[in-house]
mmCIF file of C-alpha atoms in Angstrom:
data_model
loop_
_atom_site.group_PDB
_atom_site.id
_atom_site.type_symbol
_atom_site.label_atom_id
_atom_site.label_comp_id
_atom_site.label_asym_id
_atom_site.label_seq_id
_atom_site.Cartn_x
_atom_site.Cartn_y
_atom_site.Cartn_z
ATOM 1 C CA MET A 1 -74.613 24.436 104.125
ATOM 2 C CA GLY A 2 -75.332 22.520 101.021
ATOM 3 C CA GLY A 3 -73.862 23.021 97.367
ATOM 4 C CA GLU A 4 -73.332 21.130 94.298
ATOM 5 C CA THR A 5 -70.515 19.131 92.889
ATOM 6 C CA CYS A 6 -68.085 21.003 90.548
ATOM 7 C CA VAL A 7 -65.878 19.855 87.921
ATOM 8 C CA GLU A 8 -64.122 16.894 88.755
ATOM 9 C CA ASN A 9 -61.086 16.991 90.520
ATOM 10 C CA ALA A 10 -59.427 13.674 91.445
ATOM 11 C CA PRO A 11 -58.370 12.395 93.907
ATOM 12 C CA ALA A 12 -59.384 15.384 96.049
ATOM 13 C CA ASP A 13 -63.184 14.739 95.123
ATOM 14 C CA ASP A 14 -62.983 10.942 95.833
ATOM 15 C CA CYS A 15 -64.401 9.302 98.550
ATOM 16 C CA ALA A 16 -62.331 9.040 101.640
ATOM 17 C CA GLY A 17 -61.937 5.339 101.058
ATOM 18 C CA SER A 18 -60.606 6.006 97.618
ATOM 19 C CA GLY A 19 -58.158 8.406 98.801
ATOM 20 C CA GLY A 20 -59.994 11.291 98.518
ATOM 21 C CA ARG A 21 -62.078 13.785 100.781
ATOM 22 C CA ALA A 22 -65.297 14.249 99.570
ATOM 23 C CA ASP A 23 -67.510 12.685 102.269
ATOM 24 C CA SER A 24 -64.976 13.629 104.893
ATOM 25 C CA ASP A 25 -65.339 17.630 103.670
ATOM 26 C CA MET A 26 -69.188 16.971 103.735
ATOM 27 C CA ALA A 27 -68.745 16.173 107.491
ATOM 28 C CA LEU A 28 -66.364 18.922 108.394
ATOM 29 C CA PHE A 29 -68.410 21.631 106.707
ATOM 30 C CA HIS A 30 -71.853 19.965 108.278
ATOM 31 C CA TYR A 31 -73.692 19.622 104.673
ATOM 32 C CA SER A 32 -77.510 19.222 105.026
ATOM 33 C CA PHE A 33 -78.316 19.143 100.970
ATOM 34 C CA LEU A 34 -76.384 18.370 97.688
ATOM 35 C CA ASN A 35 -77.761 19.582 94.480
ATOM 36 C CA GLN A 36 -77.132 16.232 92.285
ATOM 37 C CA GLY A 37 -78.475 18.126 88.973
ATOM 38 C CA TYR A 38 -75.115 19.419 88.180
ATOM 39 C CA ASN A 39 -72.122 17.369 87.392
ATOM 40 C CA ALA A 40 -73.452 13.947 87.386
ATOM 41 C CA ASN A 41 -69.709 12.577 86.551
ATOM 42 C CA VAL A 42 -68.649 13.216 90.465
ATOM 43 C CA ASN A 43 -71.875 11.736 91.565
ATOM 44 C CA ASP A 44 -71.319 8.484 89.599
ATOM 45 C CA ASP A 45 -67.454 8.549 90.715
ATOM 46 C CA TRP A 46 -69.163 8.508 94.534
ATOM 47 C CA VAL A 47 -71.475 5.462 93.513
ATOM 48 C CA ALA A 48 -68.507 3.486 91.760
ATOM 49 C CA GLN A 49 -66.234 4.418 94.892
ATOM 50 C CA GLY A 50 -69.182 3.133 97.236
ATOM 51 C CA CYS A 51 -69.718 6.227 99.370
ATOM 52 C CA MET A 52 -72.946 7.673 97.579
ATOM 53 C CA GLU A 53 -75.447 5.952 99.926
ATOM 54 C CA ASP A 54 -73.329 6.708 102.781
ATOM 55 C CA ILE A 55 -73.574 10.434 101.670
ATOM 56 C CA LYS A 56 -77.180 10.433 101.278
ATOM 57 C CA ARG A 57 -77.984 8.716 104.487
ATOM 58 C CA ARG A 58 -75.872 11.309 106.499
ATOM 59 C CA LEU A 59 -76.802 14.653 104.773
ATOM 60 C CA GLY A 60 -78.260 16.880 107.138
ATOM 61 C CA TYR A 61 -79.083 15.421 110.642
ATOM 62 C CA ARG A 62 -80.076 11.980 111.644
ATOM 63 C CA LEU A 63 -80.679 11.288 115.488
ATOM 64 C CA GLU A 64 -80.392 7.671 116.539
ATOM 65 C CA LEU A 65 -81.212 6.129 119.856
ATOM 66 C CA ILE A 66 -77.813 4.499 121.167
ATOM 67 C CA SER A 67 -79.591 3.000 124.341
ATOM 68 C CA GLY A 68 -82.417 3.386 126.499
ATOM 69 C CA ILE A 69 -82.876 2.558 130.349
ATOM 70 C CA PHE A 70 -86.104 1.897 131.379
ATOM 71 C CA ARG A 71 -88.459 -0.721 133.311
ATOM 72 C CA THR A 72 -89.951 -3.236 130.646
ATOM 73 C CA GLU A 73 -93.069 -3.993 132.908
ATOM 74 C CA ALA A 74 -95.672 -1.565 134.127
ATOM 75 C CA GLN A 75 -99.395 -0.814 134.929
ATOM 76 C CA PRO A 76 -101.542 1.756 133.136
ATOM 77 C CA GLY A 77 -101.391 5.082 134.770
ATOM 78 C CA GLN A 78 -97.563 4.457 136.149
ATOM 79 C CA ALA A 79 -95.015 6.755 135.533
ATOM 80 C CA ILE A 80 -91.934 4.890 133.828
ATOM 81 C CA PRO A 81 -88.382 6.644 134.483
ATOM 82 C CA LEU A 82 -86.297 6.588 131.278
ATOM 83 C CA THR A 83 -82.869 7.384 130.542
ATOM 84 C CA LEU A 84 -82.428 7.560 126.657
ATOM 85 C CA THR A 85 -78.899 8.307 124.649
ATOM 86 C CA MET A 86 -79.268 9.690 121.504
ATOM 87 C CA GLU A 87 -76.359 10.407 118.827
ATOM 88 C CA ASN A 88 -76.681 12.566 115.975
ATOM 89 C CA THR A 89 -75.008 10.291 112.763
ATOM 90 C CA GLY A 90 -75.636 12.936 110.150
ATOM 91 C CA PHE A 91 -73.476 15.615 108.898
ATOM 92 C CA ALA A 92 -75.154 18.606 110.411
ATOM 93 C CA ALA A 93 -77.547 19.497 113.288
ATOM 94 C CA PRO A 94 -81.168 20.249 112.194
ATOM 95 C CA PHE A 95 -82.432 23.665 111.286
ATOM 96 C CA ASN A 96 -85.562 23.873 112.810
ATOM 97 C CA PRO A 97 -86.877 22.842 116.364
ATOM 98 C CA ARG A 98 -87.997 19.425 116.779
ATOM 99 C CA GLY A 99 -90.657 18.031 119.133
ATOM 100 C CA LEU A 100 -89.162 14.906 120.772
ATOM 101 C CA GLU A 101 -91.897 12.488 121.408
ATOM 102 C CA LEU A 102 -92.162 8.933 122.883
ATOM 103 C CA ILE A 103 -94.424 6.577 121.066
ATOM 104 C CA LEU A 104 -96.136 3.404 122.418
ATOM 105 C CA ARG A 105 -97.161 1.100 119.661
ATOM 106 C CA ASN A 106 -99.063 -1.816 120.906
ATOM 107 C CA ALA A 107 -97.598 -4.899 119.150
ATOM 108 C CA GLY A 108 -101.105 -6.683 118.574
ATOM 109 C CA THR A 109 -102.997 -4.075 117.387
ATOM 110 C CA GLY A 110 -100.921 -1.274 116.203
ATOM 111 C CA GLN A 111 -102.603 1.204 118.264
ATOM 112 C CA LYS A 112 -100.282 4.082 119.577
ATOM 113 C CA PHE A 113 -100.038 6.423 122.460
ATOM 114 C CA PHE A 114 -97.910 9.377 122.501
ATOM 115 C CA ALA A 115 -96.050 11.654 124.754
ATOM 116 C CA ALA A 116 -93.859 14.285 124.602
ATOM 117 C CA LEU A 117 -90.458 13.674 125.587
ATOM 118 C CA SER A 118 -88.863 17.191 126.261
ATOM 119 C CA ARG A 119 -90.100 20.419 125.706
ATOM 120 C CA ASP A 120 -86.579 21.647 127.195
ATOM 121 C CA THR A 121 -84.745 19.532 124.628
ATOM 122 C CA ASP A 122 -83.498 21.530 121.675
ATOM 123 C CA ALA A 123 -81.885 19.097 119.051
ATOM 124 C CA ARG A 124 -80.577 21.894 116.868
ATOM 125 C CA ARG A 125 -77.728 21.960 119.377
ATOM 126 C CA TRP A 126 -76.995 18.298 119.111
ATOM 127 C CA LEU A 127 -73.677 18.590 116.857
ATOM 128 C CA PRO A 128 -72.755 15.222 114.573
ATOM 129 C CA GLY A 129 -71.212 12.705 116.527
ATOM 130 C CA THR A 130 -72.212 13.797 119.853
ATOM 131 C CA ASN A 131 -74.027 11.822 122.374
ATOM 132 C CA HIS A 132 -77.101 13.331 124.180
ATOM 133 C CA VAL A 133 -78.393 11.658 127.323
ATOM 134 C CA ILE A 134 -82.246 12.677 128.253
ATOM 135 C CA ASN A 135 -83.557 11.597 131.546
ATOM 136 C CA THR A 136 -87.311 11.774 131.764
ATOM 137 C CA GLN A 137 -90.599 9.893 133.006
ATOM 138 C CA LEU A 138 -93.149 8.742 130.728
ATOM 139 C CA LEU A 139 -96.664 8.531 132.394
ATOM 140 C CA LEU A 140 -98.885 5.869 130.941
ATOM 141 C CA PRO A 141 -102.238 6.653 130.344
ATOM 142 C CA PRO A 142 -104.742 5.097 132.866
ATOM 143 C CA ASP A 143 -106.952 3.464 130.282
ATOM 144 C CA MET A 144 -103.895 1.953 128.461
ATOM 145 C CA PRO A 145 -105.075 -1.345 127.384
ATOM 146 C CA PRO A 146 -102.687 -4.332 128.361
ATOM 147 C CA GLY A 147 -100.454 -6.031 126.059
ATOM 148 C CA ASP A 148 -96.803 -5.798 124.445
ATOM 149 C CA TYR A 149 -95.584 -2.475 123.372
ATOM 150 C CA GLU A 150 -92.822 -1.184 121.223
ATOM 151 C CA LEU A 151 -91.315 2.107 122.873
ATOM 152 C CA GLN A 152 -90.427 4.319 119.767
ATOM 153 C CA VAL A 153 -88.512 7.737 119.830
ATOM 154 C CA GLY A 154 -89.912 10.009 117.429
ATOM 155 C CA ALA A 155 -90.101 13.647 115.840
ATOM 156 C CA SER A 156 -92.000 15.906 113.799
ATOM 157 C CA SER A 157 -90.226 14.429 111.119
ATOM 158 C CA ALA A 158 -89.596 10.688 110.468
ATOM 159 C CA ASP A 159 -85.566 11.327 111.094
ATOM 160 C CA ILE A 160 -85.236 9.619 114.315
ATOM 161 C CA ARG A 161 -84.754 5.799 114.448
ATOM 162 C CA GLY A 162 -84.852 3.689 117.802
ATOM 163 C CA VAL A 163 -87.282 0.980 118.893
ATOM 164 C CA ALA A 164 -87.617 -0.927 122.290
ATOM 165 C CA LYS A 165 -90.066 -3.431 123.821
ATOM 166 C CA VAL A 166 -92.215 -2.625 126.678
ATOM 167 C CA HIS A 167 -94.988 -4.860 128.458
ATOM 168 C CA ILE A 168 -97.975 -3.286 129.862
ATOM 169 C CA ASN A 169 -99.802 -5.659 132.508
ATOM 170 C CA ALA A 170 -103.256 -5.388 133.244
ATOM 171 C CA PRO A 171 -104.119 -3.074 136.494
ATOM 172 C CA PRO A 172 -104.062 -5.508 139.429
ATOM 173 C CA LYS A 173 -107.325 -6.646 140.680
ATOM 174 C CA THR A 174 -108.435 -5.065 144.055
#
């Protein structure tokens, strides 16, 4: 859902922190967009009351990595079991399917390795304020260079935040 501000209707259109319900109504009705081009007076009130940045940040969906359980050392070619807890901190669920993926980024070189997180996960069902647990395995490429890596969660857009650290050891000498 989306919309635009109308005529000023204080205190109802004020921020919740100022005794109104503008931001709480956007959460209730799962707002994904807001036309800022109509009544700038209401938008200016939200800036003055301190909730505009939060409204901008929460419009639509915002998938965040809350926690992750995984090994912090591994060998190339190994499968790493992962348990990730994600939360939608936005006002709404995604409209379109999002392919979630894991990204291993070498901390020294910046080189990235990508792996699909789950084809069975449909983030369109992730309603705001709820946690979602994903249990999966990350298969490391057999030719992955040793080093320290950041484990990132990504999507087909930049709407997921979360970074963890993993160290890839050199393969054992035989």
